[in-house]
Amino acid sequence: MKVLPTPPILDDGQVRLRLAGIDDVPAIVRYYSDNRAALKPFEPNRGDAFYTEPFWQARVVSNRSQFDQGTGACLFLFEPDDKTVVGTINISNVVGYPLHGALLGYSLARSHWGRGRMHQALTMALGWAFDHFNLHRIAANHLPDNERSARVLASLGFVREGYAANYLLIDGAWRDHVLNALTAKQWQARDYTRELVINGTGMPASD
């Protein structure tokens, strides 16, 4: 029988990161509803259903399935009370051999901008993700005029690697993006006798 991975709970006393459960759905809907206008310039257009509990009840189940399969981890930032959602960090598109890479996305409540919260949260999340998924590389891209993201990523060691024109459909328009990546300084395969690995875990595939 397959042993499912243990969901992370990352906490530094000021920021708490974890996967969401069904009981968290009202707090998630409140987060996105309260920050709808603030996040709109940085995200794809969202239909009204996105801001409803039925949508997030299904999404929470899907997120847990992706985590169990080793293909991603959609983490939510909670206040220390573990009830109020103030942001998200999404490690997605996790793949193993030969890339051992993933994509990083994140958002933060407008009321928390400029307080260092995302830097704190990403420091915890990146360290966990590199280890848990045995990643060599995490990519993170941002709009050219999103100076806050540029500063946060640079402070975490991300290196600018390029520029992609018309990269993503954001807020109803095709927008250019700056391409960045962070790589593990010391990476080792978790199995030296097998070439194939499953997903991003670095573990050998079964025969």
Coordinates of C-alpha atoms in Angstrom, one line a residue:
M1 CA 0.0 0.0 0.0
K2 CA 1.3 3.4 -0.9
V3 CA 2.2 5.7 2.0
L4 CA 0.9 9.2 1.5
P5 CA 3.2 12.1 2.3
T6 CA 2.7 14.1 5.5
P7 CA 1.3 17.6 4.7
P8 CA 3.7 20.3 6.0
I9 CA 3.0 22.7 8.8
L10 CA 5.6 25.5 8.7
D11 CA 5.5 28.1 11.5
D12 CA 8.0 30.7 12.7
G13 CA 5.7 32.3 15.3
Q14 CA 4.5 35.1 13.0
V15 CA 3.5 33.2 9.8
R16 CA 2.0 29.8 9.6
L17 CA 2.0 27.8 6.3
R18 CA 0.0 24.7 5.5
L19 CA -2.4 23.0 3.1
A20 CA -6.0 24.0 3.5
G21 CA -8.8 21.7 4.6
I22 CA -12.5 21.9 4.1
D23 CA -12.9 23.8 7.3
D24 CA -10.7 26.6 5.9
V25 CA -12.9 27.3 2.9
P26 CA -14.8 30.2 4.4
A27 CA -11.5 31.9 5.3
I28 CA -10.1 31.3 1.8
V29 CA -13.2 32.8 0.2
R30 CA -12.9 35.8 2.5
Y31 CA -9.2 36.3 1.6
Y32 CA -9.9 36.3 -2.1
S33 CA -13.0 38.4 -1.8
D34 CA -11.4 41.0 0.4
N35 CA -8.3 41.3 -1.9
R36 CA -10.1 40.9 -5.2
A37 CA -9.3 44.5 -6.4
A38 CA -5.7 44.4 -5.1
L39 CA -4.8 41.1 -6.7
K40 CA -6.6 41.7 -10.0
P41 CA -3.7 43.4 -11.9
F42 CA -1.4 40.5 -11.2
E43 CA -3.7 37.5 -11.8
P44 CA -5.8 35.9 -14.6
N45 CA -9.4 37.1 -14.8
R46 CA -11.5 35.2 -12.2
G47 CA -15.1 34.3 -12.7
D48 CA -17.6 34.9 -9.9
A49 CA -17.6 31.2 -9.1
F50 CA -14.0 31.6 -7.9
Y51 CA -15.2 33.6 -5.0
T52 CA -17.6 31.0 -3.7
E53 CA -17.4 28.2 -1.2
P54 CA -18.5 25.4 -3.6
F55 CA -15.6 26.3 -5.9
W56 CA -13.0 26.2 -3.1
Q57 CA -14.4 23.0 -1.5
A58 CA -13.6 21.3 -4.8
R59 CA -10.3 23.1 -5.2
V60 CA -9.1 22.1 -1.7
V61 CA -9.7 18.4 -2.5
S62 CA -7.9 18.8 -5.8
N63 CA -5.0 20.5 -4.1
R64 CA -4.7 17.7 -1.6
S65 CA -4.7 15.1 -4.4
Q66 CA -1.9 17.0 -6.2
F67 CA 0.1 17.0 -3.0
D68 CA -0.4 13.3 -2.4
Q69 CA 0.7 12.6 -6.0
G70 CA 3.8 14.6 -5.6
T71 CA 3.0 17.2 -8.3
G72 CA 2.5 20.3 -6.2
A73 CA 1.8 22.0 -2.8
C74 CA -0.7 24.8 -2.6
L75 CA 0.1 26.4 0.8
F76 CA -1.9 29.0 2.6
L77 CA -0.5 31.7 4.8
F78 CA -2.4 31.9 8.1
E79 CA -2.1 34.4 10.9
P80 CA -0.8 32.8 14.2
D81 CA -4.4 32.1 15.1
D82 CA -4.4 29.5 12.3
K83 CA -7.8 30.8 11.2
T84 CA -7.3 33.9 9.1
V85 CA -5.8 33.5 5.6
V86 CA -3.5 36.3 4.6
G87 CA -1.8 34.8 1.5
T88 CA -0.9 31.9 -0.7
I89 CA 2.3 30.1 -1.9
N90 CA 1.8 27.6 -4.7
I91 CA 4.5 25.1 -5.7
S92 CA 3.2 23.7 -8.9
N93 CA 4.2 21.7 -12.0
V94 CA 6.6 19.6 -9.9
V95 CA 8.6 17.2 -12.2
G96 CA 11.4 14.8 -11.5
Y97 CA 14.1 13.4 -13.7
P98 CA 15.8 15.0 -15.5
L99 CA 14.6 18.5 -14.6
H100 CA 13.8 18.1 -10.9
G101 CA 12.0 21.5 -11.0
A102 CA 8.9 23.4 -10.1
L103 CA 7.1 26.7 -10.6
L104 CA 6.5 29.2 -7.8
G105 CA 3.5 31.5 -7.4
Y106 CA 2.3 33.6 -4.5
S107 CA -0.1 36.3 -3.4
L108 CA -0.5 38.3 -0.2
A109 CA -3.3 40.3 1.4
R110 CA -3.1 44.0 0.6
S111 CA -3.0 44.9 4.4
H112 CA 0.3 42.9 4.7
W113 CA 2.2 44.4 1.9
G114 CA 5.5 46.0 2.9
R115 CA 5.8 44.2 6.2
G116 CA 8.2 41.4 5.1
R117 CA 5.6 38.7 5.5
M118 CA 6.1 37.2 2.1
H119 CA 9.9 37.0 2.5
Q120 CA 9.3 35.2 5.8
A121 CA 6.9 32.8 4.3
L122 CA 8.9 32.1 1.2
T123 CA 12.0 31.4 3.2
M124 CA 10.2 28.6 5.0
A125 CA 8.3 27.3 1.9
L126 CA 11.3 27.2 -0.4
G127 CA 13.5 25.4 2.1
W128 CA 10.7 22.8 2.7
A129 CA 10.0 22.4 -1.1
F130 CA 13.6 21.9 -2.1
D131 CA 13.9 19.1 0.4
H132 CA 10.5 17.5 0.2
F133 CA 10.4 17.3 -3.6
N134 CA 14.1 16.9 -4.0
L135 CA 14.2 19.9 -6.3
H136 CA 17.2 21.3 -8.1
R137 CA 15.4 24.3 -9.6
I138 CA 12.4 26.5 -8.8
A139 CA 11.3 29.1 -11.3
A140 CA 9.3 32.3 -10.5
N141 CA 8.2 34.9 -13.0
H142 CA 6.8 38.4 -12.5
L143 CA 5.4 41.3 -14.4
P144 CA 8.1 43.8 -15.3
D145 CA 6.4 46.6 -13.3
N146 CA 5.9 44.4 -10.2
E147 CA 8.9 45.8 -8.3
R148 CA 7.8 44.3 -5.0
S149 CA 8.0 40.7 -6.4
A150 CA 11.3 41.6 -8.1
R151 CA 12.8 42.7 -4.7
V152 CA 11.4 39.7 -2.8
L153 CA 12.8 37.2 -5.3
A154 CA 16.2 38.9 -5.5
S155 CA 16.4 38.9 -1.7
L156 CA 15.8 35.2 -1.7
G157 CA 18.6 34.5 -4.2
F158 CA 16.6 34.2 -7.4
V159 CA 18.5 35.1 -10.5
R160 CA 17.0 36.8 -13.5
E161 CA 17.4 34.5 -16.5
G162 CA 15.4 36.1 -19.2
Y163 CA 12.4 38.0 -20.5
A164 CA 9.3 36.5 -22.1
A165 CA 7.0 38.6 -24.3
N166 CA 3.3 38.0 -24.1
Y167 CA 3.9 35.2 -21.6
L168 CA 0.7 35.0 -19.7
L169 CA -2.9 36.3 -20.0
I170 CA -3.1 38.5 -17.0
D171 CA -6.1 40.7 -16.1
G172 CA -7.5 40.1 -19.6
A173 CA -4.3 41.0 -21.6
W174 CA -1.2 39.2 -22.7
R175 CA 1.6 40.4 -20.5
D176 CA 5.4 40.2 -20.6
H177 CA 7.2 38.5 -17.7
V178 CA 10.6 38.6 -16.2
L179 CA 11.9 35.0 -15.8
N180 CA 13.8 34.0 -12.6
A181 CA 15.0 30.9 -11.0
L182 CA 16.6 29.6 -7.8
T183 CA 18.7 26.5 -7.9
A184 CA 19.9 24.2 -5.1
K185 CA 23.6 24.8 -4.4
Q186 CA 24.1 21.2 -3.4
W187 CA 21.8 18.6 -5.0
Q188 CA 22.0 14.9 -4.9
A189 CA 19.8 12.2 -6.3
R190 CA 18.2 10.1 -3.6
D191 CA 18.9 6.9 -5.4
Y192 CA 22.2 6.4 -7.2
T193 CA 21.3 3.0 -8.7
R194 CA 18.2 4.0 -10.7
E195 CA 17.8 6.5 -13.5
L196 CA 14.1 7.0 -13.4
V197 CA 12.3 8.8 -10.6
I198 CA 8.7 9.5 -10.0
N199 CA 7.3 13.0 -10.0
G200 CA 9.5 15.4 -8.1
T201 CA 10.3 13.2 -5.1
G202 CA 13.6 11.9 -6.2
M203 CA 12.5 8.4 -5.2
P204 CA 13.0 5.5 -7.5
A205 CA 10.1 4.4 -9.7
S206 CA 8.7 1.0 -8.9
D207 CA 9.3 -1.9 -11.3

